[in-house]
Short mmCIF file of C-alpha atoms in Angstrom, two decimals:
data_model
loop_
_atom_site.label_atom_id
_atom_site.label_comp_id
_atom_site.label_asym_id
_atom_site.label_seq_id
_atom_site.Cartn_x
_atom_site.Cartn_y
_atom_site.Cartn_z
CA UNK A 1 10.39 -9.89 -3.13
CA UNK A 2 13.58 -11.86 -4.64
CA UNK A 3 16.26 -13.03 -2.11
CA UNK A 4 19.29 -11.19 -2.91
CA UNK A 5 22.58 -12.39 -1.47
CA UNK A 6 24.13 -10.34 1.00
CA UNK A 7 28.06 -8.96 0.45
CA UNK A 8 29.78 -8.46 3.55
CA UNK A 9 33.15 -7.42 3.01
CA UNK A 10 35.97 -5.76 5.25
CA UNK A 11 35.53 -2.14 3.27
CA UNK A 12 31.35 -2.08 4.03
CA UNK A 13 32.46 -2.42 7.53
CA UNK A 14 34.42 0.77 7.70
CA UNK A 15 32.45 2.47 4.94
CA UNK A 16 28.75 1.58 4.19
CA UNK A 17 28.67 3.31 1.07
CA UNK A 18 29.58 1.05 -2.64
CA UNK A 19 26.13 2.10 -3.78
CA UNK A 20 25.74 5.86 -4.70
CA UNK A 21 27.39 7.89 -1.77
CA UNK A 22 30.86 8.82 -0.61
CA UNK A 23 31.97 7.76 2.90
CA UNK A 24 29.95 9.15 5.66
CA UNK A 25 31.11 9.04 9.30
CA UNK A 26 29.25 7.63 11.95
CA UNK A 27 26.50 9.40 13.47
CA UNK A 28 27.14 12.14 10.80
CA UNK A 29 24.03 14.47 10.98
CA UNK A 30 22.31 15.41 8.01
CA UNK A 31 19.29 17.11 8.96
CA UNK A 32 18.20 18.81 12.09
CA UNK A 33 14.18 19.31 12.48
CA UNK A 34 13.52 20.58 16.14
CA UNK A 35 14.92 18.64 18.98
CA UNK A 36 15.72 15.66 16.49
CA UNK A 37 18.93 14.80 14.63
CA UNK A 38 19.33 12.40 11.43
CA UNK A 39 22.06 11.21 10.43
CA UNK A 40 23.12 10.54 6.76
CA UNK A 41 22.66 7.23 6.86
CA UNK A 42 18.68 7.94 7.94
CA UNK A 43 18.88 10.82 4.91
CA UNK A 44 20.25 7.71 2.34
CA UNK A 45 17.18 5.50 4.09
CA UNK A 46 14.32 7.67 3.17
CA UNK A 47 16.28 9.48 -0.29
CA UNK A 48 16.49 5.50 -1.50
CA UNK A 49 13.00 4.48 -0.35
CA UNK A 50 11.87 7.79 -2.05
CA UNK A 51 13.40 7.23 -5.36
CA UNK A 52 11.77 4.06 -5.44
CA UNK A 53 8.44 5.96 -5.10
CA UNK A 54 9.60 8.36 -7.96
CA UNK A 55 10.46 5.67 -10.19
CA UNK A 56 6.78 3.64 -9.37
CA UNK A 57 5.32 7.08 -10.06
CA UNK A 58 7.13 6.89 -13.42
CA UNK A 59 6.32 3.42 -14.42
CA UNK A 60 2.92 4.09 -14.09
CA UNK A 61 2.13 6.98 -15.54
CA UNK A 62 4.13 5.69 -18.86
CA UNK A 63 1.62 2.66 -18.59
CA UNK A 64 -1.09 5.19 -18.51
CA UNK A 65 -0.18 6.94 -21.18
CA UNK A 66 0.29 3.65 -23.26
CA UNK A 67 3.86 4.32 -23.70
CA UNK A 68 6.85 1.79 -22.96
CA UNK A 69 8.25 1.13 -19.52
CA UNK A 70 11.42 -0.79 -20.99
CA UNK A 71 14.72 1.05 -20.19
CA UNK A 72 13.32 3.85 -18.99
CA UNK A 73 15.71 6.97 -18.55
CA UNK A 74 14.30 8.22 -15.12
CA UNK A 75 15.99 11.54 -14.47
CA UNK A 76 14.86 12.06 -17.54
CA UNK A 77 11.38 12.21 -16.59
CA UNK A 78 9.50 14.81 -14.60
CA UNK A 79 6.81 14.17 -11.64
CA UNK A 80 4.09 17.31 -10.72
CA UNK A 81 6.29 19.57 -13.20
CA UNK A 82 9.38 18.80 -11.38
CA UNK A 83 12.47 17.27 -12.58
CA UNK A 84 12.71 13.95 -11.35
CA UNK A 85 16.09 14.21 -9.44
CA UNK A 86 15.03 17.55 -7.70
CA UNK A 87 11.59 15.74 -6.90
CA UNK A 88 12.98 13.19 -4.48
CA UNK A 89 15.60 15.19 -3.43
CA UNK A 90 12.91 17.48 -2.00
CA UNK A 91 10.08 14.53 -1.08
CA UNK A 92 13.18 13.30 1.12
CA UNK A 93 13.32 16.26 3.02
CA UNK A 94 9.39 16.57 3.47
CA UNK A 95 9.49 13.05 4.97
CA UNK A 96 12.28 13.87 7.23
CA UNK A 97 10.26 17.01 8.16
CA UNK A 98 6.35 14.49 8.76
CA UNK A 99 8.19 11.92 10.46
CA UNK A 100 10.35 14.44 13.10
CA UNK A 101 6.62 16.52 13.55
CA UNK A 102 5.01 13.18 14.33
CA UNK A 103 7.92 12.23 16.79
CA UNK A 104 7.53 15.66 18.83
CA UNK A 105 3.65 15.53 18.96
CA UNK A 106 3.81 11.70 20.03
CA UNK A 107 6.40 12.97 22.55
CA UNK A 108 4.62 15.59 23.47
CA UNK A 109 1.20 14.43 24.23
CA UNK A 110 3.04 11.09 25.87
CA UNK A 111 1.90 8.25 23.25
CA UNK A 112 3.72 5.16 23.09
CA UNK A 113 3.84 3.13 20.26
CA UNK A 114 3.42 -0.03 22.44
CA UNK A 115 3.22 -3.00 21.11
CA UNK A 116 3.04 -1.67 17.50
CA UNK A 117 7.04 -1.35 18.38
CA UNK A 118 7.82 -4.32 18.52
CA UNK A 119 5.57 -5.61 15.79
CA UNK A 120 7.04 -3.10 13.38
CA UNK A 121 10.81 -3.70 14.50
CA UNK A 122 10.35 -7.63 13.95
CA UNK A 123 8.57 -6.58 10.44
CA UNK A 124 11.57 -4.25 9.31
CA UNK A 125 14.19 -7.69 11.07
CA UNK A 126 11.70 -10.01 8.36
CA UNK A 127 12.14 -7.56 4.95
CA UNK A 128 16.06 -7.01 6.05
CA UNK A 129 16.72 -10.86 5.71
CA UNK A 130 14.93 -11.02 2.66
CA UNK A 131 16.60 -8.78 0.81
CA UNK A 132 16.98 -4.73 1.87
CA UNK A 133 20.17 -5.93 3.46
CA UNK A 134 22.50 -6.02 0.62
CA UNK A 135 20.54 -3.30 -1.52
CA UNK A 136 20.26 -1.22 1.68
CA UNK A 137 24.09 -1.76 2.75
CA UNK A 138 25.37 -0.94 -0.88
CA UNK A 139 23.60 2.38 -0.73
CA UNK A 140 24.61 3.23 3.08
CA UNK A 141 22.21 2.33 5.04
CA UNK A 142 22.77 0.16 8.07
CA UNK A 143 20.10 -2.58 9.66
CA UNK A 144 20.45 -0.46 12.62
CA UNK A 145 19.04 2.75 10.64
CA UNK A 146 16.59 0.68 8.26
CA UNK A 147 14.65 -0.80 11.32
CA UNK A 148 14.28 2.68 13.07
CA UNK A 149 13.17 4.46 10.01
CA UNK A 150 10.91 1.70 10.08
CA UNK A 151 9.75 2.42 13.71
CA UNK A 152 9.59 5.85 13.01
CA UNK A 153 7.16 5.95 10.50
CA UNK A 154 3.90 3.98 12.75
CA UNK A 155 4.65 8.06 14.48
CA UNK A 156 2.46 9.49 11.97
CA UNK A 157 -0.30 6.69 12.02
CA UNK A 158 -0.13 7.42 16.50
CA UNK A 159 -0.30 10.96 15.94
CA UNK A 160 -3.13 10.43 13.26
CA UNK A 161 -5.29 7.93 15.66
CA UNK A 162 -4.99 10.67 18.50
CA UNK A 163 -6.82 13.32 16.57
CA UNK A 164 -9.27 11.48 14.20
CA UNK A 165 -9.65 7.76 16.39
CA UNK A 166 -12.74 6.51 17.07
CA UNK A 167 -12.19 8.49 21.23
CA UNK A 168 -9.92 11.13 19.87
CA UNK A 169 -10.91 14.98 19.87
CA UNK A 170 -11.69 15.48 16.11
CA UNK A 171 -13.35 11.62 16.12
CA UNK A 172 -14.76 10.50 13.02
CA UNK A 173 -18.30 8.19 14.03
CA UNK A 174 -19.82 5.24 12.94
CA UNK A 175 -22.23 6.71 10.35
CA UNK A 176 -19.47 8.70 8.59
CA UNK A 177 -17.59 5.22 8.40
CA UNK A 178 -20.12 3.63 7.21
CA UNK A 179 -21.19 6.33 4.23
CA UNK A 180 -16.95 6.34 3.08
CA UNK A 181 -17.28 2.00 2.92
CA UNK A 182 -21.10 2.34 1.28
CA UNK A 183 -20.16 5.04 -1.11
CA UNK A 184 -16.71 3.73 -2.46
CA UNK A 185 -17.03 -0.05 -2.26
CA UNK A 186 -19.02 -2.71 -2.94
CA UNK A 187 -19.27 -6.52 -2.16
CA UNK A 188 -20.18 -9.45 -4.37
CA UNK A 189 -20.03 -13.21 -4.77
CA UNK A 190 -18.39 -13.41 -7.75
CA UNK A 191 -17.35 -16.56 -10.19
CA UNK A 192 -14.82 -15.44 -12.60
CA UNK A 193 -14.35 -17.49 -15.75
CA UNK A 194 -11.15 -17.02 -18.06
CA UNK A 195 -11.69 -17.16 -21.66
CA UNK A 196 -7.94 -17.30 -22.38
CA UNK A 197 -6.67 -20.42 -24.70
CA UNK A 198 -10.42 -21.71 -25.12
CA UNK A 199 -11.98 -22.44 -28.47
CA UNK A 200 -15.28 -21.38 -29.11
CA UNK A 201 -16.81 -24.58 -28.26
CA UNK A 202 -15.48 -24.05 -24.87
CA UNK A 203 -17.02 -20.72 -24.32
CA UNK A 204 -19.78 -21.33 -25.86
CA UNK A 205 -20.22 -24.45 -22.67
CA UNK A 206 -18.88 -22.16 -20.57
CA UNK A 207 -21.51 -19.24 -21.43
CA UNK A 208 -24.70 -22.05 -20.57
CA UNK A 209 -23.16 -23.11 -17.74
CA UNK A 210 -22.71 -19.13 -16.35
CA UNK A 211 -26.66 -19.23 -17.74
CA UNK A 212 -27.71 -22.11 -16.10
CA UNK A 213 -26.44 -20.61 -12.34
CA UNK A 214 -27.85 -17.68 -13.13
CA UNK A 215 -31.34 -18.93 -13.90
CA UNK A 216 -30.88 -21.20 -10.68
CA UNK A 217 -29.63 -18.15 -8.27
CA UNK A 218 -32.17 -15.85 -9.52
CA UNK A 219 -34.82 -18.60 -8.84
CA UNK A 220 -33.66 -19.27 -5.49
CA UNK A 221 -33.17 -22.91 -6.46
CA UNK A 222 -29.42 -22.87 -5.52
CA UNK A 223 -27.10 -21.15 -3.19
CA UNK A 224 -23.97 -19.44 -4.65
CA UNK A 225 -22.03 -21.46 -1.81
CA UNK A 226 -22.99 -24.62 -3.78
CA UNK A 227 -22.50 -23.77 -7.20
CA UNK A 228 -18.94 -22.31 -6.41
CA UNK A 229 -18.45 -25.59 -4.98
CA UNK A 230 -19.79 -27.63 -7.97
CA UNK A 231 -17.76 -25.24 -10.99
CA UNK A 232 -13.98 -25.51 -8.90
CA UNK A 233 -14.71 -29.57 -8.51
CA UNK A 234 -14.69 -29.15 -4.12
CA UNK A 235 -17.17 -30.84 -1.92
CA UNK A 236 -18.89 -28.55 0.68
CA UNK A 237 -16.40 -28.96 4.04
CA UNK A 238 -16.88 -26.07 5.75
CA UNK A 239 -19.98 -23.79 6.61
CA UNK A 240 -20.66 -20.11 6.16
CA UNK A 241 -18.63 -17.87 9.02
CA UNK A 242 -21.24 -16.58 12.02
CA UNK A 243 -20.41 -13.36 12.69
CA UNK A 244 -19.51 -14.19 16.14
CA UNK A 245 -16.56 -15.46 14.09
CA UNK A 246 -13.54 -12.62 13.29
CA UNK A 247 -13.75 -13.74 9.42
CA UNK A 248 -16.33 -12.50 7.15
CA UNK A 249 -19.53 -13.81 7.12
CA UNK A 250 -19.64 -15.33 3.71
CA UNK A 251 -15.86 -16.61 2.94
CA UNK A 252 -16.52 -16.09 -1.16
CA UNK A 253 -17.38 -12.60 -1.01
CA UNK A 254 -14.77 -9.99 -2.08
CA UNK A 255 -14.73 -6.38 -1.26
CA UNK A 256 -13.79 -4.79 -4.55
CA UNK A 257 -13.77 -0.84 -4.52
CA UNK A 258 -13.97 2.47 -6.98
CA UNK A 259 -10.58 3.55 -9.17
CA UNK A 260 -9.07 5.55 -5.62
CA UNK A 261 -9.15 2.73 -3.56
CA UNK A 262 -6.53 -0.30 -2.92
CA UNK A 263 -9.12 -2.59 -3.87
CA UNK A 264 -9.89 -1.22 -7.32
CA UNK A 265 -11.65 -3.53 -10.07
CA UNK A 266 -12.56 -2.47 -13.62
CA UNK A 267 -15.89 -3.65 -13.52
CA UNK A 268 -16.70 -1.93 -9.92
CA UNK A 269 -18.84 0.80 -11.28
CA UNK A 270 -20.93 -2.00 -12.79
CA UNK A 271 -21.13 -4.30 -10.52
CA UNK A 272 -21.86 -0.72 -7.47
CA UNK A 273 -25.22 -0.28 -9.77
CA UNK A 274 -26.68 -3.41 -9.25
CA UNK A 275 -29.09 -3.85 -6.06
CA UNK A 276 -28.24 -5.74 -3.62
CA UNK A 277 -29.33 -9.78 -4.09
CA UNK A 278 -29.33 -9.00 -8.05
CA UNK A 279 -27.32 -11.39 -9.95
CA UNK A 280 -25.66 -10.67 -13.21
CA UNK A 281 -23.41 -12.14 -15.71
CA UNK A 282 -20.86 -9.45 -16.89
CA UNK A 283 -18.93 -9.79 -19.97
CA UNK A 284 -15.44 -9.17 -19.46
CA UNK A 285 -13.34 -6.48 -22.48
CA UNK A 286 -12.22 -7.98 -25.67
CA UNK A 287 -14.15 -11.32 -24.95
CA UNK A 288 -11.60 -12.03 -22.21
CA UNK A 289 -14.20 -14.05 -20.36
CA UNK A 290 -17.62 -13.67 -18.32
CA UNK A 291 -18.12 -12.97 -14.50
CA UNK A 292 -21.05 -14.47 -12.32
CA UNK A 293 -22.04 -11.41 -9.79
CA UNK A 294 -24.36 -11.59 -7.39
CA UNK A 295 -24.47 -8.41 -5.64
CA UNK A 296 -24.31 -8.23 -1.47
CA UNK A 297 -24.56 -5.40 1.15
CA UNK A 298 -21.46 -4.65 2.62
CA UNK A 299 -22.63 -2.94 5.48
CA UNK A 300 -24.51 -6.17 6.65
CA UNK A 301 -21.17 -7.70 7.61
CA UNK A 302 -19.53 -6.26 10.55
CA UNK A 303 -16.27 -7.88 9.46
CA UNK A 304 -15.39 -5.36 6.74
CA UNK A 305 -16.56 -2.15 8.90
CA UNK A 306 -14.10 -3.54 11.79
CA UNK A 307 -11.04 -4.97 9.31
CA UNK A 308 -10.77 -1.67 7.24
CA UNK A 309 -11.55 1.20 9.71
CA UNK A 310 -8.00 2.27 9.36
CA UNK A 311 -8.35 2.62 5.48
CA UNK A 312 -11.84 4.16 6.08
CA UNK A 313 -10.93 6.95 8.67
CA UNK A 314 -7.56 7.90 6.67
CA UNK A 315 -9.94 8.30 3.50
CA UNK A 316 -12.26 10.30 4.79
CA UNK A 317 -9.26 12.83 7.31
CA UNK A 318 -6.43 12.43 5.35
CA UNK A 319 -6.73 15.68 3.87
CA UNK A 320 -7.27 17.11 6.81
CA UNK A 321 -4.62 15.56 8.92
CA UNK A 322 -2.35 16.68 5.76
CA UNK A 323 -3.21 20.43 7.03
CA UNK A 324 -2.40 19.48 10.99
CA UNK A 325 1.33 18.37 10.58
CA UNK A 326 2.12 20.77 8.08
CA UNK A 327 0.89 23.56 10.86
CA UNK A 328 2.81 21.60 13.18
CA UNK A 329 6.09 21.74 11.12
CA UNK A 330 6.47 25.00 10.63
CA UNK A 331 6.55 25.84 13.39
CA UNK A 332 9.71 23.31 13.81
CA UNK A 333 13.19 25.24 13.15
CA UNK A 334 14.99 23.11 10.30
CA UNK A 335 18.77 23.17 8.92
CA UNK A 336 20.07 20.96 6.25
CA UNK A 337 23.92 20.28 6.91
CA UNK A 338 24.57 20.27 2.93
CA UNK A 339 27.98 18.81 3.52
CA UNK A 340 26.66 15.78 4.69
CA UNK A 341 23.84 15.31 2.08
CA UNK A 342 25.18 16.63 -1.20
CA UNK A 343 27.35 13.27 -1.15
CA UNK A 344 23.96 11.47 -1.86
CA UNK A 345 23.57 11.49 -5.90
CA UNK A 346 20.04 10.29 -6.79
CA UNK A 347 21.29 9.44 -10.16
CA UNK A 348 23.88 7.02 -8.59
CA UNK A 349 21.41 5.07 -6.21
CA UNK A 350 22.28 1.55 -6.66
CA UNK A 351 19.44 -1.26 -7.74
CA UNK A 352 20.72 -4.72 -8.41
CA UNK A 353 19.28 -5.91 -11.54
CA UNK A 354 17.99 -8.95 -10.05
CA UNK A 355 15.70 -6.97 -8.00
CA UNK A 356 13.07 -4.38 -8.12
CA UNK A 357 13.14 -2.14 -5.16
CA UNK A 358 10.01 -1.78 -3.35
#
């Protein structure tokens, strides 16, 4: 993310609000859920981190469709058959709602966030420098209020852990970790060469080069360690990881995954069909280049079962844990103070136009 200056000026310290909103007093609430008050300036933290959600949701779904993303009208635009505006005014209000339920439970059942705390407070202090400050500021929001909506969020993953962690009542095992990481991902050496700006010559010395590894790996005659080596012009320095070691086991191997994972890859339902130790040269769309695969089993390395559980165990309970807290909050008693929040215009949320809000 771009550095933005920060503007401090005598009128944001008596009124945190240039951006969108009028002035709200101190301590103002907004929104009661239960026991637990926010104030406005929490309300303009999550409305502003919202809208930037809506407008991602935008973006990409015009990509999708093939259609422009230049200038983009947003409130224009609708998301699940709403309008945009009353989307995120109401997506606001849900995450108010999920982040007080996982507050009470963690309260509740006594969990701490420990040292997850302090990790996530010195995160938000990081991202505040770098930028949020001034965008944050102009639209209301105080460091004070940015770094415990921060802190309030690791709630949910606590209250998650408790009921789906690997000791936790509802816990999801080994095998069914392993089946989610077998079943959506895959792992592969993989030497990716670029076609872009080469003349046909070029590929063409490319392509028997890709041929020539390929007839080696498949013969056993060379490792993949050595040709990656020999095609990026490095000498061999360092060995292989053990897996004693906390890395992965073979440092070019990368964990690609299907079209609903973080780690999707256009040619991952390709490269999942292959067997494992089968090596392949893949031609990449619209003779963009070719890809050297050589197909590994992902379950063989602890490292990836250990790094991702997280990931894994939210795939495979999210849906479920979706069902839990929404139990849990309605049984909550909620009130909107309307006074306080109707100051808050989606449609005047400030965005410097240096900077994409993230």
């Amino acid at each position: 993310m771009k550095n933005i200056k920060r503007v401090v000026c005598i009128l944001m310290a008596l009124c945190l609000c240039l951006g969108f909103t009028a002035c709200h007093k101190k301590n103002e609430t907004a929104v009661k859920v239960g026991s637990l008050k926010f104030t406005s300036g929490y309300y303009a933290c999550v409305l502003f981190f919202t809208d930037s959600e809506a407008r991602s949701k935008v973006e990409t779904e015009l990509s999708e469709k093939g259609e422009s993303t230049d200038d983009i009208n947003y409130y224009k635009q609708k998301i699940d058959g709403k309008s945009y505006v009353n989307w995120v005014k109401e997506q606001t209000i849900d995450k108010i709602k999920r982040i007080a339920a996982a507050k009470l439970y963690c309260k509740d059942k006594k969990l701490d966030l420990g040292e997850d705390e302090d990790q996530t407070k010195s995160y938000a202090e990081y991202y505040w420098n770098q930028g949020y400050s001034a965008v944050l500021t102009e639209n209301g929001v105080s460091k004070e209020t940015y770094i415990k909506y921060m802190t309030d969020l690791s709630y949910e993953d606590l209250y998650f852990d408790n009921i789906f962690g690997a000791d936790a009542e509802k816990a999801i095992t080994e095998d069914q970790l392993k089946e989610e990481l077998s079943k959506n991902y895959a792992l592969a050496d993989m030497l990716d060469v670029d076609f872009t700006d080469m003349e046909d010559e070029e590929k063409t010395s490319k392509t028997e080069q890709l041929n020539g590894y390929l007839d080696e790996l498949t013969k056993g005659t060379r490792t993949f360690e050595e040709i990656y080596h020999e095609y990026n012009g490095e000498e061999e320095h360092e060995e292989e990881a053990s897996e004693e070691s906390s890395g992965p086991i073979d440092s070019h191997a990368t964990l690609i995954g299907n079209k609903d994972t973080n780690f999707s890859n256009d040619y991952f339902d390709e490269i999942y069909a292959m067997k494992v130790g089968e090596v392949k040269i893949i031609d990449k769309a619209d003779d963009a280049g070719k890809i050297l695969v050589v197909r590994k089993d992902v379950i063989e390395d602890p490292y990836y079962l250990t790094t991702y559980d997280s990931t894994l165990r939210h795939a495979i309970a999210d849906e479920d844990f979706d069902k839990i807290i929404e139990k849990y909050i309605k049984g909550l008693e909620f009130k909107e103070y309307s006074g306080a929040t109707k100051r808050f215009n989606v449609k005047k949320i400030y965005y410097p136009e240096t900077t994409t809000a993230q």
